[in-house]
Amino acid sequence: ILNVEQSPQSLHVQEGDSTNFTCSFPSSNFYALHWYRWETAKSPEALFVMTLNGDEKKKGRISATLNTKEGYSYLYIKGSQPEDSATYLCAFDAGGTSYGKLTFGQGTILTVHP
Amino acid sequence: GAVVSQHPSWVICKSGTSVKIECRSLDFQATTMFWYRQFPKQSLMLMATSNEGSKATYEQGVEKDKFLINHASLTLSTLTVTSAHPEDSSFYICSAPGIAGSYNEQFFGPGTRLTVL
């Protein structure tokens, strides 16, 4: 059983604060690491798919880094806004015969207070 | 981006009845779709892979006779929970790759909340 852990489980920040959370995953049999943003009653929205060690990706105020050798990824949000409030999920893809079959972490619930 | 819909968004049923959940890719074709479920305070867990025109493949511990999957067209996969019991109460969600043969970009439906009384 693959173990994907996210921390913290929840986070409360003030508008304008920058924040980050962690996803740890197996460092062997790595193919890709996905980040999703999930608002209540909506579909999870893909943020990033990361495949290369050392990868850094950015989308507006959100960025992510990847370290496949040590098995972790960080998601950063700069200048948090109330609309950033959501659950952030990471998902590990081992590739091979498991290609596309994602193993999810439990998510980090972010609440941004105005 | 591509859109995946699910129907119904929530359902309440009596123990022993069967419930069908639909997952549709609205603006793209999907030869493969994935079905996940999430129990309270747990992660999304993969249940099965739905393949258009062939049998679904199930993850270990998922009863294929209880969770019937049909992927009869390139835009529709259905999950039928047969003889549902309270322990089947969960959140069910599907995903579909946006590009045939590439699972790097998967689009999720909004999910279905099933409550079995």
Coordinates of C-alpha atoms in Angstrom, one line a residue:
Chain A
I1 CA 0.0 0.0 0.0
L2 CA 1.4 3.4 -1.0
N3 CA 1.6 6.0 1.6
V4 CA 0.9 9.6 0.7
E5 CA 0.8 12.1 3.5
Q6 CA -0.1 15.7 3.6
S7 CA 0.5 18.2 6.3
P8 CA -0.9 20.1 7.9
Q9 CA -4.4 18.7 7.9
S10 CA -5.8 22.2 8.1
L11 CA -4.6 25.7 8.1
H12 CA -6.1 29.1 8.9
V13 CA -4.4 32.2 7.6
Q14 CA -5.2 35.8 7.2
E15 CA -5.8 37.5 3.9
G16 CA -2.4 38.5 2.5
D17 CA -0.4 35.8 4.3
S18 CA 1.7 33.5 2.3
T19 CA 1.4 29.8 3.2
N20 CA 2.8 26.4 2.2
F21 CA 2.0 22.8 2.7
T22 CA 3.7 19.5 2.2
C23 CA 3.0 16.3 0.4
S24 CA 5.3 13.3 1.1
F25 CA 5.2 10.2 -1.1
P26 CA 7.3 7.1 -1.9
S27 CA 10.6 8.0 -3.4
S28 CA 10.7 4.8 -5.4
N29 CA 8.7 4.0 -8.5
F30 CA 7.8 7.6 -9.1
Y31 CA 6.1 8.7 -12.3
A32 CA 4.2 11.9 -11.4
L33 CA 2.8 14.0 -8.6
H34 CA -0.5 15.8 -9.1
W35 CA -1.8 18.8 -7.1
Y36 CA -5.5 19.5 -7.1
R37 CA -7.6 22.3 -5.6
W38 CA -11.0 21.2 -4.4
E39 CA -13.8 23.5 -3.4
T40 CA -16.9 22.1 -1.7
A41 CA -19.6 20.8 -4.0
K42 CA -17.3 21.3 -7.1
S43 CA -15.0 19.1 -9.1
P44 CA -11.4 18.9 -8.0
E45 CA -9.4 21.3 -10.2
A46 CA -6.0 20.3 -11.5
L47 CA -3.3 22.7 -10.5
F48 CA 0.0 21.0 -11.5
V49 CA 1.3 17.7 -12.8
M50 CA 5.0 17.3 -11.9
T51 CA 7.2 14.6 -13.2
L52 CA 10.9 15.7 -13.0
N53 CA 13.0 15.9 -9.9
G54 CA 13.7 19.6 -9.1
D55 CA 10.6 20.7 -11.1
E56 CA 9.1 24.0 -10.1
K57 CA 5.8 25.1 -11.5
K58 CA 3.8 28.3 -11.1
K59 CA 0.2 29.3 -11.8
G60 CA -0.5 32.9 -10.7
R61 CA 0.1 33.1 -7.0
I62 CA 0.4 29.4 -6.5
S63 CA 3.6 27.5 -7.1
A64 CA 4.9 24.0 -6.4
T65 CA 8.3 22.2 -6.1
L66 CA 9.2 18.6 -6.4
N67 CA 11.9 16.4 -4.8
T68 CA 11.6 12.9 -6.0
K69 CA 14.8 11.7 -4.4
E70 CA 13.5 12.4 -0.9
G71 CA 9.8 12.0 -1.8
Y72 CA 8.2 15.4 -1.1
S73 CA 6.5 18.3 -2.8
Y74 CA 5.7 21.7 -1.5
L75 CA 2.7 23.9 -2.6
Y76 CA 3.1 27.6 -1.9
I77 CA 0.4 30.3 -2.1
K78 CA 1.6 33.9 -2.1
G79 CA -0.6 36.6 -0.7
S80 CA -3.5 34.3 0.2
Q81 CA -7.0 35.5 -0.7
P82 CA -10.4 34.3 0.7
E83 CA -11.1 32.7 -2.7
D84 CA -8.1 30.4 -2.1
S85 CA -10.0 28.7 0.6
A86 CA -10.3 25.1 -0.4
T87 CA -8.9 21.6 0.2
Y88 CA -5.6 21.0 -1.6
L89 CA -4.9 17.4 -2.6
C90 CA -1.8 15.8 -3.8
A91 CA -1.9 12.5 -5.7
F92 CA 1.0 10.1 -6.5
D93 CA 1.2 8.2 -9.8
A94 CA 3.6 5.2 -9.7
G95 CA 3.4 4.7 -13.4
G96 CA 4.0 1.4 -15.0
T97 CA 1.1 -0.9 -14.6
S98 CA -0.4 1.6 -12.2
Y99 CA -0.2 4.5 -14.7
G100 CA -3.1 6.9 -14.1
K101 CA -4.2 5.2 -10.9
L102 CA -3.7 8.0 -8.4
T103 CA -3.0 7.5 -4.7
F104 CA -4.2 10.6 -2.8
G105 CA -3.2 12.2 0.4
Q106 CA -5.9 13.2 2.9
G107 CA -5.7 16.8 1.8
T108 CA -4.9 20.1 3.5
I109 CA -7.9 22.3 4.2
L110 CA -7.0 26.0 3.8
T111 CA -9.2 28.7 5.2
V112 CA -8.3 32.3 4.4
H113 CA -9.9 34.9 6.7
P114 CA -10.6 38.4 5.3
Chain B
G1 CA -10.7 22.7 -19.6
A2 CA -12.6 19.5 -20.1
V3 CA -15.8 18.9 -18.1
V4 CA -16.9 15.7 -16.4
S5 CA -20.4 15.5 -14.9
Q6 CA -21.9 13.1 -12.5
H7 CA -25.4 12.3 -11.7
P8 CA -27.0 12.3 -9.2
S9 CA -25.0 14.6 -7.0
W10 CA -26.6 12.9 -3.9
V11 CA -28.8 10.0 -3.3
I12 CA -30.5 8.4 -0.3
C13 CA -31.7 4.8 -0.6
K14 CA -32.9 2.0 1.5
S15 CA -30.8 -0.9 2.4
G16 CA -31.0 -3.7 -0.2
T17 CA -31.7 -1.4 -3.2
S18 CA -29.4 -0.7 -6.1
V19 CA -28.2 2.7 -7.1
K20 CA -26.7 3.8 -10.4
I21 CA -24.3 6.6 -10.7
E22 CA -23.4 8.1 -14.1
C23 CA -20.2 9.7 -15.1
R24 CA -20.1 11.7 -18.3
S25 CA -17.3 13.4 -20.2
L26 CA -19.2 16.4 -21.8
D27 CA -16.8 17.7 -24.4
F28 CA -14.3 15.0 -24.9
Q29 CA -14.1 11.2 -25.3
A30 CA -12.8 9.0 -22.6
T31 CA -11.9 5.4 -23.3
T32 CA -10.8 5.1 -19.7
M33 CA -12.4 6.4 -16.6
F34 CA -11.5 5.9 -12.9
W35 CA -13.9 5.5 -10.0
Y36 CA -12.8 6.6 -6.5
R37 CA -14.6 6.6 -3.2
Q38 CA -14.0 8.6 0.0
F39 CA -15.1 7.6 3.4
P40 CA -15.3 10.2 6.1
K41 CA -11.9 11.6 7.2
Q42 CA -10.2 9.4 4.7
S43 CA -8.4 9.9 1.3
L44 CA -9.9 9.3 -2.1
M45 CA -9.3 5.7 -2.8
L46 CA -9.3 4.1 -6.2
M47 CA -12.0 1.5 -6.7
A48 CA -11.8 0.5 -10.3
T49 CA -10.8 1.4 -13.8
S50 CA -13.5 1.6 -16.4
N51 CA -12.6 0.7 -19.9
E52 CA -14.8 1.4 -22.9
G53 CA -15.9 -1.8 -24.6
S54 CA -14.2 -4.1 -22.1
K55 CA -14.5 -5.3 -18.6
A56 CA -13.6 -3.0 -15.7
T57 CA -10.6 -3.8 -13.5
Y58 CA -11.1 -3.6 -9.8
E59 CA -8.6 -2.7 -7.0
Q60 CA -7.9 -5.3 -4.3
G61 CA -10.7 -5.5 -1.8
V62 CA -13.4 -4.1 -4.1
E63 CA -16.2 -6.6 -4.9
K64 CA -16.8 -6.6 -8.6
D65 CA -20.2 -8.2 -8.2
K66 CA -21.3 -5.5 -5.8
F67 CA -20.0 -2.5 -7.8
L68 CA -21.0 -3.1 -11.4
I69 CA -19.3 -0.8 -13.9
N70 CA -20.4 -0.3 -17.5
H71 CA -18.6 1.8 -20.0
A72 CA -20.8 1.4 -23.0
S73 CA -19.8 4.6 -24.8
L74 CA -16.9 6.9 -25.2
T75 CA -18.5 9.5 -23.0
L76 CA -20.4 7.5 -20.3
S77 CA -19.4 5.2 -17.5
T78 CA -21.9 4.0 -14.9
L79 CA -21.3 2.6 -11.5
T80 CA -24.1 0.5 -10.0
V81 CA -24.0 -0.3 -6.3
T82 CA -26.0 -3.4 -6.0
S83 CA -27.9 -4.4 -2.8
A84 CA -26.5 -1.4 -1.1
H85 CA -26.0 -1.5 2.7
P86 CA -25.2 1.3 5.2
E87 CA -21.4 0.5 5.0
D88 CA -21.6 1.4 1.3
S89 CA -22.5 5.0 2.3
S90 CA -19.7 7.1 0.9
F91 CA -18.7 9.8 -1.6
Y92 CA -18.1 8.4 -5.1
I93 CA -16.2 10.4 -7.7
C94 CA -15.0 9.6 -11.2
S95 CA -12.2 11.0 -13.3
A96 CA -11.3 10.8 -17.0
P97 CA -8.0 11.5 -18.7
G98 CA -8.4 14.5 -21.1
I99 CA -6.1 13.1 -23.7
A100 CA -6.4 9.5 -24.9
G101 CA -3.4 7.4 -23.8
S102 CA -2.1 10.1 -21.4
Y103 CA -3.2 10.1 -17.8
N104 CA -1.2 13.1 -16.9
E105 CA -4.2 15.4 -17.0
Q106 CA -7.3 13.9 -15.4
F107 CA -10.6 15.7 -15.0
F108 CA -12.9 14.9 -12.1
G109 CA -16.6 15.0 -11.8
P110 CA -18.1 16.7 -8.8
G111 CA -18.9 13.5 -7.0
T112 CA -22.0 11.7 -5.7
R113 CA -22.8 11.4 -2.0
L114 CA -24.6 8.1 -1.3
T115 CA -26.4 7.5 1.9
V116 CA -27.8 4.0 2.6
L117 CA -30.4 3.9 5.3

